[in-house]
Short mmCIF file of C-alpha atoms in Angstrom, two decimals:
data_model
loop_
_atom_site.label_atom_id
_atom_site.label_comp_id
_atom_site.label_asym_id
_atom_site.label_seq_id
_atom_site.Cartn_x
_atom_site.Cartn_y
_atom_site.Cartn_z
CA MET A 103 0.01 0.02 -0.01
CA ILE A 104 2.91 2.39 0.91
CA LYS A 105 4.70 1.57 -2.43
CA ARG A 106 1.58 2.22 -4.31
CA LYS A 107 1.37 5.72 -2.67
CA TRP A 108 4.86 6.38 -3.46
CA HIS A 109 4.31 5.50 -7.11
CA TRP A 110 1.38 7.95 -7.39
CA THR A 111 3.49 10.59 -5.70
CA LEU A 112 6.21 10.18 -8.32
CA VAL A 113 3.76 10.25 -11.07
CA GLY A 114 2.33 13.43 -9.70
CA LEU A 115 5.71 14.98 -9.27
CA LEU A 116 6.60 14.19 -12.95
CA ILE A 117 3.36 15.83 -14.12
CA VAL A 118 4.14 18.81 -11.95
CA LEU A 119 7.67 19.12 -13.49
CA VAL A 120 6.32 18.95 -16.95
CA PHE A 121 3.99 21.78 -16.35
CA LEU A 122 6.52 23.93 -14.52
CA PHE A 123 9.28 23.48 -17.11
CA PRO A 124 7.95 26.22 -19.61
CA ILE A 125 8.12 28.59 -16.68
CA TYR A 126 11.63 27.45 -15.78
CA TRP A 127 12.68 27.74 -19.39
CA MET A 128 11.25 31.24 -19.56
CA VAL A 129 13.18 32.38 -16.49
CA ILE A 130 16.61 30.92 -17.54
CA THR A 131 16.27 32.22 -21.07
CA SER A 132 15.81 35.79 -19.64
CA LEU A 133 19.18 35.23 -17.73
CA LYS A 134 21.21 34.12 -20.97
CA THR A 135 22.87 36.24 -23.49
CA SER A 136 21.66 36.36 -27.09
CA ALA A 137 24.60 34.33 -28.20
CA GLU A 138 23.90 31.54 -25.73
CA ILE A 139 20.13 31.51 -26.68
CA PHE A 140 20.85 30.94 -30.35
CA GLY A 141 23.63 28.51 -29.46
CA SER A 142 23.31 24.92 -28.20
CA PRO A 143 20.37 24.71 -25.86
CA ALA A 144 21.31 24.21 -22.27
CA LEU A 145 19.20 23.53 -19.19
CA PHE A 146 21.47 25.93 -17.14
CA PRO A 147 22.95 29.23 -18.25
CA LYS A 148 26.72 29.43 -18.36
CA GLU A 149 26.62 32.82 -16.96
CA ILE A 150 23.77 34.58 -15.19
CA ASN A 151 23.09 37.89 -16.93
CA PHE A 152 20.68 40.48 -15.68
CA ASN A 153 21.09 42.90 -18.62
CA ALA A 154 17.62 42.10 -19.96
CA TYR A 155 15.98 43.08 -16.73
CA VAL A 156 18.07 46.37 -16.54
CA LYS A 157 17.16 47.36 -20.01
CA LEU A 158 13.54 46.97 -19.36
CA PHE A 159 13.48 49.68 -16.77
CA THR A 160 16.17 51.95 -18.44
CA GLN A 161 15.22 52.17 -22.06
CA ASN A 162 12.69 54.88 -22.90
CA GLN A 163 10.63 53.17 -25.52
CA ILE A 164 9.37 50.51 -23.13
CA ASP A 165 7.41 51.86 -20.21
CA VAL A 166 7.08 48.70 -18.10
CA LEU A 167 5.74 50.45 -14.98
CA ASN A 168 2.94 52.09 -17.13
CA TYR A 169 2.05 48.70 -18.59
CA PHE A 170 1.83 47.17 -15.17
CA LYS A 171 -0.36 50.02 -13.94
CA ASN A 172 -2.84 49.70 -16.96
CA SER A 173 -3.05 45.93 -16.50
CA MET A 174 -3.58 46.25 -12.82
CA ILE A 175 -6.50 48.86 -13.28
CA ILE A 176 -8.18 46.77 -15.98
CA SER A 177 -7.75 43.45 -14.11
CA THR A 178 -8.94 44.84 -10.88
CA GLY A 179 -11.85 46.49 -12.47
CA THR A 180 -12.75 43.32 -14.22
CA MET A 181 -12.59 41.35 -10.99
CA LEU A 182 -14.70 43.82 -8.98
CA GLY A 183 -17.32 43.98 -11.84
CA ALA A 184 -17.48 40.29 -12.26
CA VAL A 185 -17.87 39.60 -8.55
CA MET A 186 -20.34 42.51 -7.90
CA LEU A 187 -22.61 41.51 -10.86
CA GLY A 188 -22.06 37.86 -10.72
CA ALA A 189 -22.77 37.28 -7.06
CA PRO A 190 -26.28 38.76 -6.97
CA ALA A 191 -27.12 37.02 -10.40
CA ALA A 192 -25.86 33.64 -9.20
CA TYR A 193 -27.81 34.03 -5.79
CA ALA A 194 -31.01 34.87 -7.59
CA ILE A 195 -30.60 31.89 -9.84
CA ALA A 196 -29.89 29.52 -7.03
CA ARG A 197 -32.69 30.63 -4.76
CA LYS A 198 -35.67 31.65 -7.04
CA LYS A 199 -37.66 28.92 -8.66
CA MET A 200 -38.02 30.19 -12.07
CA LYS A 201 -39.05 28.59 -15.35
CA GLY A 202 -36.35 28.17 -17.96
CA VAL A 203 -33.46 28.26 -15.49
CA THR A 204 -31.74 25.42 -17.26
CA LEU A 205 -31.99 27.05 -20.62
CA PHE A 206 -30.71 30.27 -19.10
CA LEU A 207 -27.60 28.45 -17.70
CA LEU A 208 -27.08 26.72 -21.03
CA PHE A 209 -27.12 30.17 -22.67
CA ILE A 210 -24.55 31.36 -20.15
CA LEU A 211 -22.48 28.40 -20.87
CA VAL A 212 -22.55 28.81 -24.51
CA THR A 213 -21.85 32.55 -24.21
CA GLN A 214 -18.58 31.64 -22.35
CA MET A 215 -17.62 29.27 -25.11
CA PHE A 216 -17.63 32.02 -27.69
CA PRO A 217 -14.02 32.85 -28.80
CA SER A 218 -12.74 36.36 -28.34
CA ASN A 219 -12.05 36.99 -32.00
CA MET A 220 -15.77 36.28 -32.70
CA LEU A 221 -16.83 39.09 -30.37
CA ALA A 222 -14.09 41.55 -30.85
CA LEU A 223 -15.54 43.16 -33.94
CA PRO A 224 -19.06 43.58 -32.77
CA LEU A 225 -17.84 44.96 -29.41
CA TYR A 226 -15.49 47.33 -31.26
CA THR A 227 -18.33 48.68 -33.32
CA MET A 228 -20.51 49.11 -30.30
CA PHE A 229 -17.81 50.65 -28.22
CA SER A 230 -16.99 53.08 -30.99
CA ASN A 231 -20.45 54.34 -31.12
CA MET A 232 -20.47 54.66 -27.32
CA GLY A 233 -17.15 56.48 -27.02
CA LEU A 234 -15.54 53.68 -25.02
CA LEU A 235 -12.63 52.99 -27.32
CA ASN A 236 -9.12 53.67 -25.86
CA SER A 237 -10.37 53.65 -22.28
CA TYR A 238 -10.18 51.33 -19.31
CA MET A 239 -13.97 50.93 -19.18
CA GLY A 240 -14.16 49.60 -22.67
CA VAL A 241 -11.60 46.84 -21.93
CA ILE A 242 -13.15 46.02 -18.67
CA ILE A 243 -16.64 45.58 -20.10
CA ALA A 244 -15.07 43.43 -22.92
CA ASP A 245 -13.27 41.29 -20.46
CA LEU A 246 -16.45 40.80 -18.36
CA THR A 247 -17.85 38.78 -21.36
CA LEU A 248 -15.15 36.30 -20.58
CA THR A 249 -15.30 36.33 -16.74
CA LEU A 250 -18.88 36.93 -15.83
CA PRO A 251 -20.33 33.59 -17.18
CA PHE A 252 -17.72 31.76 -15.20
CA VAL A 253 -18.54 33.59 -11.95
CA ILE A 254 -22.30 33.04 -12.34
CA LEU A 255 -21.94 29.36 -12.91
CA ILE A 256 -19.45 28.73 -10.16
CA LEU A 257 -21.20 30.83 -7.52
CA ARG A 258 -24.58 29.51 -8.40
CA THR A 259 -23.57 25.96 -7.59
CA TYR A 260 -21.77 27.25 -4.41
CA PHE A 261 -24.90 29.09 -3.18
CA LEU A 262 -26.85 25.84 -3.57
CA THR A 263 -24.53 24.25 -0.95
CA ILE A 264 -25.58 26.83 1.72
CA PRO A 265 -28.77 25.84 3.44
CA SER A 266 -31.67 28.23 2.87
CA GLU A 267 -32.74 27.77 6.49
CA LEU A 268 -30.15 30.30 7.42
CA GLU A 269 -31.91 33.01 5.51
CA ASP A 270 -35.18 31.96 7.07
CA ALA A 271 -33.73 32.31 10.39
CA ALA A 272 -32.41 35.77 9.44
CA ALA A 273 -35.86 36.78 8.24
CA ILE A 274 -37.45 35.77 11.48
CA ASP A 275 -34.80 38.11 13.27
CA GLY A 276 -36.08 40.96 11.03
CA CYS A 277 -33.31 40.85 8.36
CA THR A 278 -34.22 41.66 4.74
CA ARG A 279 -33.34 39.58 1.78
CA TRP A 280 -30.50 41.86 0.82
CA GLY A 281 -29.40 41.99 4.55
CA ALA A 282 -29.28 38.19 4.58
CA PHE A 283 -27.38 38.02 1.36
CA LEU A 284 -24.73 40.59 2.52
CA ARG A 285 -24.41 39.49 6.10
CA ILE A 286 -24.72 35.80 6.01
CA ILE A 287 -24.51 34.29 2.48
CA LEU A 288 -21.57 36.17 1.24
CA PRO A 289 -19.34 35.52 4.29
CA LEU A 290 -20.25 31.79 4.00
CA ALA A 291 -19.42 31.96 0.31
CA ARG A 292 -15.94 33.44 0.83
CA PRO A 293 -14.01 30.54 -0.77
CA GLY A 294 -16.15 30.63 -3.76
CA LEU A 295 -15.93 34.41 -4.03
CA LEU A 296 -12.06 34.35 -3.75
CA THR A 297 -12.02 31.63 -6.33
CA CYS A 298 -14.12 33.72 -8.83
CA ALA A 299 -12.12 36.97 -8.03
CA SER A 300 -8.85 35.29 -8.58
CA PHE A 301 -9.78 33.65 -11.88
CA SER A 302 -11.38 36.94 -13.10
CA PHE A 303 -8.24 38.74 -12.38
CA LEU A 304 -6.00 36.18 -13.97
CA LEU A 305 -8.07 35.92 -17.23
CA SER A 306 -8.13 39.61 -17.59
CA TRP A 307 -4.42 40.03 -16.80
CA GLY A 308 -3.54 37.52 -19.62
CA GLU A 309 -6.08 38.83 -22.19
CA PHE A 310 -4.61 40.18 -25.35
CA LEU A 311 -7.13 40.41 -28.16
CA TYR A 312 -9.61 42.84 -26.62
CA ALA A 313 -6.84 45.06 -25.35
CA LEU A 314 -5.27 45.03 -28.89
CA THR A 315 -8.61 45.81 -30.44
CA MET A 316 -9.82 48.68 -27.91
CA LEU A 317 -6.60 50.37 -27.03
CA LYS A 318 -4.82 52.43 -29.66
CA ASP A 319 -2.72 54.86 -27.51
CA ASN A 320 0.61 53.42 -26.42
CA GLU A 321 0.15 54.92 -22.91
CA MET A 322 -3.02 52.79 -22.39
CA TRP A 323 -1.26 49.58 -23.37
CA THR A 324 -1.43 46.50 -21.10
CA ILE A 325 1.52 44.28 -20.23
CA THR A 326 0.51 41.85 -22.88
CA LEU A 327 0.47 44.49 -25.54
CA GLY A 328 3.85 45.61 -24.33
CA MET A 329 5.43 42.28 -25.11
CA ARG A 330 4.78 42.38 -28.73
CA GLN A 331 7.19 45.27 -29.10
CA PHE A 332 9.99 42.75 -28.79
CA VAL A 333 8.74 40.73 -31.81
CA GLY A 334 9.83 42.39 -35.01
CA GLN A 335 9.73 41.83 -38.63
CA PHE A 336 13.29 40.52 -38.80
CA GLY A 337 13.76 38.89 -35.42
CA THR A 338 12.66 38.61 -31.79
CA ASN A 339 14.47 39.99 -28.79
CA TRP A 340 14.18 36.84 -26.73
CA THR A 341 15.95 37.91 -23.65
CA GLU A 342 14.00 41.03 -22.84
CA LEU A 343 10.77 39.30 -24.03
CA MET A 344 11.39 36.52 -21.45
CA ALA A 345 12.39 38.98 -18.74
CA LEU A 346 9.18 40.86 -19.32
CA SER A 347 7.17 37.73 -19.23
CA SER A 348 8.79 36.42 -16.06
CA ILE A 349 8.10 39.77 -14.38
CA SER A 350 4.39 39.85 -15.62
CA ALA A 351 3.95 36.23 -14.19
CA LEU A 352 4.80 37.40 -10.65
CA PRO A 353 1.28 38.72 -9.84
CA ILE A 354 -0.27 35.43 -11.02
CA ILE A 355 2.14 33.33 -8.93
CA LEU A 356 1.51 35.53 -5.85
CA ILE A 357 -2.25 35.31 -6.18
CA PHE A 358 -2.18 31.49 -6.56
CA ILE A 359 0.10 31.20 -3.61
CA ALA A 360 -2.16 33.46 -1.44
CA THR A 361 -5.54 32.00 -2.46
CA GLN A 362 -4.57 28.35 -3.23
CA ARG A 363 -6.57 27.00 -0.32
CA TYR A 364 -9.63 28.96 -1.15
CA ILE A 365 -9.43 28.14 -4.83
CA VAL A 366 -9.25 24.37 -4.35
CA SER A 367 -12.21 24.46 -1.87
CA GLY A 368 -14.19 26.83 -3.95
CA ILE A 369 -13.89 24.93 -7.18
CA THR A 370 -14.72 21.62 -5.41
CA ALA A 371 -17.75 22.98 -3.67
CA GLY A 372 -18.90 24.86 -6.72
CA ALA A 373 -18.60 21.97 -9.12
CA THR A 374 -20.02 18.96 -7.30
CA LYS A 375 -23.63 20.12 -6.44
#
């Protein structure tokens, strides 16, 4: 029995190493010189070189801090919008007995399956008429088309795991429906809320097509748009591209480390009802 557990542990460790290898390769590539990158591939750099990171913050044509600021504003706005709109919607679907709920959930699921390149042109035309191009709000609303269906589906199943008797007890004590939702249901659904907030932030942080379509001014570019400056017609600056990619991955890694416990419990509870 113990040997079998060790076998599964080794298999799991190998799978983790396979998934982590691209991240490792990205980091060591950013620490290599251009000559070493185009030479014979090696798992370890011969000499650690931080010139790529220094150039990112010293050369004038690449404003890394501004890209981070724009990505942070858009991702945070998308996260807050998805949770603030998705939580009441998911709660209403979970608690109210309405006809056609199954079809509505199917519609939400199908909406989430739409690829971004299919929605980019209609959204561009609509936002152009509304004056939302080249603005944070336009990209945030566009990103909500990706994150909001996910939040509604996960939170609905999570709210179903919370007994409705708690709301009945709160109503007897004089609490309104909104009061019970804000004071009782949301605190109990904290793992699900943190899961949805984390995924909403991460999906918006790595989104490229909507930002490319909606943002024309370089000062409004996100970190994903800034990366494409290192890809030219006659070649790619791999060292600085990998350095910027490594830096942009830090918020994602920190969020997963901070919310790993809640993400696992939130997905498990929200997917098994």
